[in-house]
Short mmCIF file of C-alpha atoms in Angstrom, two decimals:
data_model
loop_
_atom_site.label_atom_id
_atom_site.label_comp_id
_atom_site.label_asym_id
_atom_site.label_seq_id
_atom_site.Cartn_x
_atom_site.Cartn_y
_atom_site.Cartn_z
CA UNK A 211 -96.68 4.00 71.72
CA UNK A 212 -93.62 6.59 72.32
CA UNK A 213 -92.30 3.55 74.30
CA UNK A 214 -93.00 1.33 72.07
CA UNK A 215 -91.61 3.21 68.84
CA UNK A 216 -88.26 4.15 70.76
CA UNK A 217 -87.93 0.33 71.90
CA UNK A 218 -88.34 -1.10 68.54
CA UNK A 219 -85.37 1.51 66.73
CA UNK A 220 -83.56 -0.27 69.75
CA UNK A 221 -84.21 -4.15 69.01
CA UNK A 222 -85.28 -3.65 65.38
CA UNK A 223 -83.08 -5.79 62.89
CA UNK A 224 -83.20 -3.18 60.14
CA UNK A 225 -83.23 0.43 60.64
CA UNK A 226 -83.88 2.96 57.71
CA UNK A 227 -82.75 6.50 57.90
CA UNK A 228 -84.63 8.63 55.55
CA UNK A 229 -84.57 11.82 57.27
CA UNK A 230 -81.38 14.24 56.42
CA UNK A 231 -80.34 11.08 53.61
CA UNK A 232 -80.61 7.97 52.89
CA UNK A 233 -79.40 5.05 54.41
CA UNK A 234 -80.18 1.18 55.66
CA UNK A 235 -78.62 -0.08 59.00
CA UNK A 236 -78.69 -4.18 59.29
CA UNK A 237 -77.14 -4.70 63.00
CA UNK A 238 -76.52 -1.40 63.79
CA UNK A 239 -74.14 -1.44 60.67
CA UNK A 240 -74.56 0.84 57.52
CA UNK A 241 -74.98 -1.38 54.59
CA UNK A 242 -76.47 0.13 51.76
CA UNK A 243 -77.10 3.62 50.77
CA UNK A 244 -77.51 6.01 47.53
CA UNK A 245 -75.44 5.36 44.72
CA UNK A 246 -75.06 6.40 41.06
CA UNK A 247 -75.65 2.74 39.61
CA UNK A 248 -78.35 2.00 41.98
CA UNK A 249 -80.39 5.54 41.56
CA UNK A 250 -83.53 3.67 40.18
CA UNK A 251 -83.57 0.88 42.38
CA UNK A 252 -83.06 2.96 45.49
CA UNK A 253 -85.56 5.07 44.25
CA UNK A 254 -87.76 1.64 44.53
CA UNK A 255 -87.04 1.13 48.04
CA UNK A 256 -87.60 4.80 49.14
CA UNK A 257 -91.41 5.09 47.40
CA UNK A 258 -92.16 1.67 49.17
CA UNK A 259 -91.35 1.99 52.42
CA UNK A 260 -92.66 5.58 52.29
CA UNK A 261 -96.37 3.88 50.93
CA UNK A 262 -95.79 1.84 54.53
CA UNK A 263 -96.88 -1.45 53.19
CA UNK A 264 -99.32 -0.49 51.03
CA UNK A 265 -99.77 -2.62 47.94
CA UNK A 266 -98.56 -0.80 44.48
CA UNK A 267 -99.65 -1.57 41.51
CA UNK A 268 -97.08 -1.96 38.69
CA UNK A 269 -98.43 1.20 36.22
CA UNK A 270 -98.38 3.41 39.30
CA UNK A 271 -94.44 2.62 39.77
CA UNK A 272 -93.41 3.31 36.09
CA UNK A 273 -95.35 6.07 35.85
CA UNK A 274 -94.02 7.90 39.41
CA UNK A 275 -90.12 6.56 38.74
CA UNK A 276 -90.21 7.38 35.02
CA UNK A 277 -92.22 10.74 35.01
CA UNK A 278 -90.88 13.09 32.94
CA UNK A 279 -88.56 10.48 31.58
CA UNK A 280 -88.04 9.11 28.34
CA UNK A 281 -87.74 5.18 28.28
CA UNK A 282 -88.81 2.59 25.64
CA UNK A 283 -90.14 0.07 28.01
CA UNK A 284 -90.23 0.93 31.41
CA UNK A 285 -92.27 -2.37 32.68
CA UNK A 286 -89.09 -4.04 31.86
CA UNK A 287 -87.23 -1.81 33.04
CA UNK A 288 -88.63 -2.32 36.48
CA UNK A 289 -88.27 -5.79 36.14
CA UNK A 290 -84.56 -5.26 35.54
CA UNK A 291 -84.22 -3.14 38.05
CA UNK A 292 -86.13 -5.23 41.37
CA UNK A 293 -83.51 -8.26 39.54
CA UNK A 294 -80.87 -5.58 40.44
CA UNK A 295 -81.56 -4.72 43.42
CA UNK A 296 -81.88 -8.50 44.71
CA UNK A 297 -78.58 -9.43 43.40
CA UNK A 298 -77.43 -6.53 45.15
CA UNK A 299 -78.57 -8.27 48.52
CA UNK A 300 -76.68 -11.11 47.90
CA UNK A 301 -73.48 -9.80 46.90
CA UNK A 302 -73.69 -7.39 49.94
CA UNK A 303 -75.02 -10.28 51.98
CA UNK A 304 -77.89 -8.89 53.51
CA UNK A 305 -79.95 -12.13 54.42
CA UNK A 306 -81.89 -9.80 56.61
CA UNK A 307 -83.49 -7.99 53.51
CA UNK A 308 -84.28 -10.80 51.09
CA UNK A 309 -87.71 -10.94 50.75
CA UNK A 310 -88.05 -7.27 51.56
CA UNK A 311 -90.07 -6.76 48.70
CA UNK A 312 -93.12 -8.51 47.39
CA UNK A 313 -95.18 -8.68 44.43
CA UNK A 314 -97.79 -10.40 43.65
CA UNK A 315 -99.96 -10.16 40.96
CA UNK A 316 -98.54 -6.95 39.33
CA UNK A 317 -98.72 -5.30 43.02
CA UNK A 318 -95.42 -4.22 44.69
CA UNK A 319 -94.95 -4.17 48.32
CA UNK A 320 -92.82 -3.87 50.86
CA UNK A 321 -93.06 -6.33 53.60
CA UNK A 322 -94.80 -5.44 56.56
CA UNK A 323 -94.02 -8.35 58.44
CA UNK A 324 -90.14 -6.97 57.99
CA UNK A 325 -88.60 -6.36 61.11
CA UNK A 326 -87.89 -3.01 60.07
CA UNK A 327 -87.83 0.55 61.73
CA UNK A 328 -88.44 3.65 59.74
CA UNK A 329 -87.72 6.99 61.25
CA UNK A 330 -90.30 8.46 59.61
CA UNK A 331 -92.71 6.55 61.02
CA UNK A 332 -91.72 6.66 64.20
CA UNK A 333 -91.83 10.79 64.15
CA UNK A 334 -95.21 9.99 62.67
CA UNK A 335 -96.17 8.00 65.42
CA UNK A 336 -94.59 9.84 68.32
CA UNK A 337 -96.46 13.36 67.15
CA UNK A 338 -99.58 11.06 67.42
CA UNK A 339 -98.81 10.40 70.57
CA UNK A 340 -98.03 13.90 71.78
CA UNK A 341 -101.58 15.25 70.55
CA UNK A 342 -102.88 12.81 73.07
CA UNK A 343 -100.75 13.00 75.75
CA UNK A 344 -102.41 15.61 78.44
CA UNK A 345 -99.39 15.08 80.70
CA UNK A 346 -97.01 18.57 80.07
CA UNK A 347 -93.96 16.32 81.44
CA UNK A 348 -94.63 13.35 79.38
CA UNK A 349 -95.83 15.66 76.16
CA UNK A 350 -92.24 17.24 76.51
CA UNK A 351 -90.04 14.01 76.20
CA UNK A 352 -92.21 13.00 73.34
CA UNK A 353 -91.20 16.04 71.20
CA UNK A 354 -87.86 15.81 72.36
CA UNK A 355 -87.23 12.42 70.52
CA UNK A 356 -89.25 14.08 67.58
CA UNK A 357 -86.52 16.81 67.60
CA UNK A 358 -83.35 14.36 68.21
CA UNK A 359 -84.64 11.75 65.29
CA UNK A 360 -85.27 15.05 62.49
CA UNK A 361 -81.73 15.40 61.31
CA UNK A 362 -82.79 16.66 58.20
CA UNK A 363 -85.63 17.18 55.14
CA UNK A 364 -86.99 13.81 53.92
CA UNK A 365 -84.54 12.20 51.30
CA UNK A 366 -82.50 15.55 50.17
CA UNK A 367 -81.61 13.96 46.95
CA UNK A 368 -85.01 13.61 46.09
CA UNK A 369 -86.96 16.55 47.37
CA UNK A 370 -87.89 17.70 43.92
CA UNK A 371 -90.12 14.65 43.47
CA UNK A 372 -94.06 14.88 44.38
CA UNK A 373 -94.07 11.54 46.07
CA UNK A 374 -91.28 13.09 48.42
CA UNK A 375 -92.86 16.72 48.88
CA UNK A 376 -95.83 16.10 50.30
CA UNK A 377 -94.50 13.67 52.94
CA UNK A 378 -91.73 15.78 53.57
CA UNK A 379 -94.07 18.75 54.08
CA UNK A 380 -96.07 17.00 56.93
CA UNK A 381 -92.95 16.11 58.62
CA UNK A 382 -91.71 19.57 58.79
CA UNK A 383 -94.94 20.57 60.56
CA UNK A 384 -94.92 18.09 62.93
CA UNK A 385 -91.26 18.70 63.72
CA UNK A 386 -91.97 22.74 64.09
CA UNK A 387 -94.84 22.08 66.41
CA UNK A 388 -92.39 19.65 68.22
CA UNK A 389 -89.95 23.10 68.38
CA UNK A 390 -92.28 25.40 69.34
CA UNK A 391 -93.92 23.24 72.43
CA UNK A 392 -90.84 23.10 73.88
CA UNK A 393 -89.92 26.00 73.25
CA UNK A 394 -93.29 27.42 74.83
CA UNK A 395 -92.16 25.17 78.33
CA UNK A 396 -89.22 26.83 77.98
CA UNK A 397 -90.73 29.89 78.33
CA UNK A 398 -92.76 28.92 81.70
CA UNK A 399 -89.89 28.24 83.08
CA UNK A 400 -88.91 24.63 82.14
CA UNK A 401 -84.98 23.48 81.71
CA UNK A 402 -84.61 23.32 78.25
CA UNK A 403 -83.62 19.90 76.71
CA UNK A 404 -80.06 19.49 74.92
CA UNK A 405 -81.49 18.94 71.93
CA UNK A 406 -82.59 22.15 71.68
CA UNK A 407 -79.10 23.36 71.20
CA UNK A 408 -79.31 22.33 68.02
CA UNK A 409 -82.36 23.61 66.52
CA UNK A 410 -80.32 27.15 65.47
CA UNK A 411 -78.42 25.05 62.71
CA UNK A 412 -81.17 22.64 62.15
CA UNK A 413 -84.37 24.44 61.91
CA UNK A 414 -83.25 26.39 58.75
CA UNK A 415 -85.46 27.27 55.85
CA UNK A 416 -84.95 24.76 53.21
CA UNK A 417 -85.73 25.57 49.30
CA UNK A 418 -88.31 24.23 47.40
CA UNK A 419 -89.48 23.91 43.77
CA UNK A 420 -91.73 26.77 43.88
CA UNK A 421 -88.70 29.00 45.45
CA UNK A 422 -85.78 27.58 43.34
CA UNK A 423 -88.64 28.85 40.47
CA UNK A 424 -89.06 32.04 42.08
CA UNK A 425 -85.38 32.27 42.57
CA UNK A 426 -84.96 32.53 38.85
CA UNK A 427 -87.77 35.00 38.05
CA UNK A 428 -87.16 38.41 36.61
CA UNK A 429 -89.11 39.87 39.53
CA UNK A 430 -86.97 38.16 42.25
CA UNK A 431 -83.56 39.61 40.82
CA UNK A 432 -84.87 43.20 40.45
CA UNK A 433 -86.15 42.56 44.45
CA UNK A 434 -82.62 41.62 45.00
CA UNK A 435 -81.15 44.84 43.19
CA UNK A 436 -83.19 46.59 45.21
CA UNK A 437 -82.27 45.17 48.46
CA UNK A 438 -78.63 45.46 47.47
CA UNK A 439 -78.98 48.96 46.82
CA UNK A 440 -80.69 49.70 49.92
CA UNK A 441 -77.88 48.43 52.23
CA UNK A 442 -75.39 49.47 50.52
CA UNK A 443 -76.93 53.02 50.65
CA UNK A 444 -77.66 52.56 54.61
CA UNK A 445 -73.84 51.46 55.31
CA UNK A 446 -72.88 54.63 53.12
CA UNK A 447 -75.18 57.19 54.54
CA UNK A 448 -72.08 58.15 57.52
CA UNK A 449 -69.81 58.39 55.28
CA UNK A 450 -71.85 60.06 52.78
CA UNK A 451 -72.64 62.40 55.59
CA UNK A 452 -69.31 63.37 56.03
CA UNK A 453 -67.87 63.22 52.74
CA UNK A 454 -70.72 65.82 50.72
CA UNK A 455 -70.01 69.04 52.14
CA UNK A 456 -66.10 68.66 51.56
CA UNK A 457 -67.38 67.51 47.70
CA UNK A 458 -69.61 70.43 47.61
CA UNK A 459 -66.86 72.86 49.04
CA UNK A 460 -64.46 71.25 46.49
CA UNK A 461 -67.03 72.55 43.69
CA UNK A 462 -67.73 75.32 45.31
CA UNK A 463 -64.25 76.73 45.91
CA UNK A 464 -63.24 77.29 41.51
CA UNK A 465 -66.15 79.31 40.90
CA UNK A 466 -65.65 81.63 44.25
CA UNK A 467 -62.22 82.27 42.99
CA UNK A 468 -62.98 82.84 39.12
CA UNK A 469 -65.80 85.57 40.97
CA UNK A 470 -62.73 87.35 42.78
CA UNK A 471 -60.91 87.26 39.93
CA UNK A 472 -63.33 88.92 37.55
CA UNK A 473 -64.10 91.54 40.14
CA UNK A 474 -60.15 92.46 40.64
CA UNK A 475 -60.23 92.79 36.64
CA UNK A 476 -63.14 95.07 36.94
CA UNK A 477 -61.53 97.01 39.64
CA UNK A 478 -58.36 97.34 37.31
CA UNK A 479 -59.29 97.86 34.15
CA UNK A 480 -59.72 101.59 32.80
CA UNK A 481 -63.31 102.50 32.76
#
């Protein structure tokens, strides 16, 4: 199935890059992407190819692309925008797509008979793969196309929303398992693959809700006071070390001489 996956992002007439963005290839060519007048509609696109062909009934789409949002009729407002998003295959001329989605019924879908390849997927179906592969060699090339097709977390500009999170959360974990195979053959002595040259810049910790929340609690900042304080007190401490006995000989040094002072006086003065 690694084969197979890797041969059809090869021949496959329409490629979708949701991984690190957003983005629809037709011929190897970038056609359509995220923009500002087609946020909804895009929006469309990305929960049905992520539901892989599942059929989705029309309530369920107004109330995931309209939570929290406040619309007087979003039923025809999802009619207006599927209208959209067709004329937007014609005037782009992407007779590739038409037809991409179908309804039926009230139930939204996105063709499955599309000659489509979705890098999620394919990650999907190559860590599949690798949990049944018993071959080290063969296990190893698997997660090394897992590595080289992660170029990011699922659909950045929508990470907040729960449809994205939970997808994007089992992606990360297959994609760290991917890392740390490889980097366990590295280990035993195995050449280590290019593409873990780049697993410094992009195996990074990436934000979420619950840590932009955190983020703005009173209990993070006074953790981060803290901190600050600490370092700065740790890259002060040699200079501190040198600069407190010249402060406490600067002190020191007025009252010494207001003591000799006093006891010349007292020497001096008639008893």
């Amino acid at each position: 199935m690694g084969i197979r996956a890797e041969r059809m992002t090869k021949m496959a007439t329409i490629e979708i890059k949701m991984l690190g963005g957003f983005e629809i290839r037709c011929e190897r060519q970038a056609r359509a992407g995220t923009t500002g007048a087609v946020r909804k509609a895009t929006a469309l696109v990305q929960y049905l190819v992520l539901r892989r062909g599942e059929r989705v009934s029309h309530k369920v789409l107004t109330d995931t692309l309209w939570a929290g949002e406040r619309s007087t009729n979003p039923d025809m407002a999802l009619r207006a925008i599927l209208h959209r998003f067709r004329l937007m295959i014609d005037a782009e001329g992407l007779d590739e797509m038409k037809g991409c989605i179908v309804t039926s019924r009230g139930y939204y879908q996105w063709n499955p008979h599309l000659d489509c390849s979705v890098d999620v997927f394919e990650v999907n179906d190559l860590s599949e793969l690798a949990r049944k592969e018993s071959d080290a060699e063969k296990r190893s090339r698997i997660y090394e196309q897992i590595v080289n097709l992660y170029d990011g977390r699922l659909l950045p500009r929508s990470a907040s929303e729960p449809w994205v999170e939970s997808v994007s959360v089992r992606l990360h974990g297959q994609y760290r398992t991917a890392i740390l195979n490889l980097l366990e053959l590295c280990k035993n002595g195995a050449r280590a693959p290019a593409s873990l040259r780049c697993v410094p810049v992009r195996w990074s910790w990436t934000p979420t809700r619950s840590a932009f929340i955190w983020k703005k609690s009173s209990r993070w900042r006074r953790w981060a006071a803290t901190r600050r304080r600490r370092i700065w007190h740790a890259a002060a401490a040699p200079w501190a070390a040198c600069i407190m006995p010249l402060s406490r000989a600067a002190q020191a040094l007025p009252t010494a001489r207001c003591a000799r002072q006093t006891a010349i006086w007292r020497v001096r003065s008639p008893s």
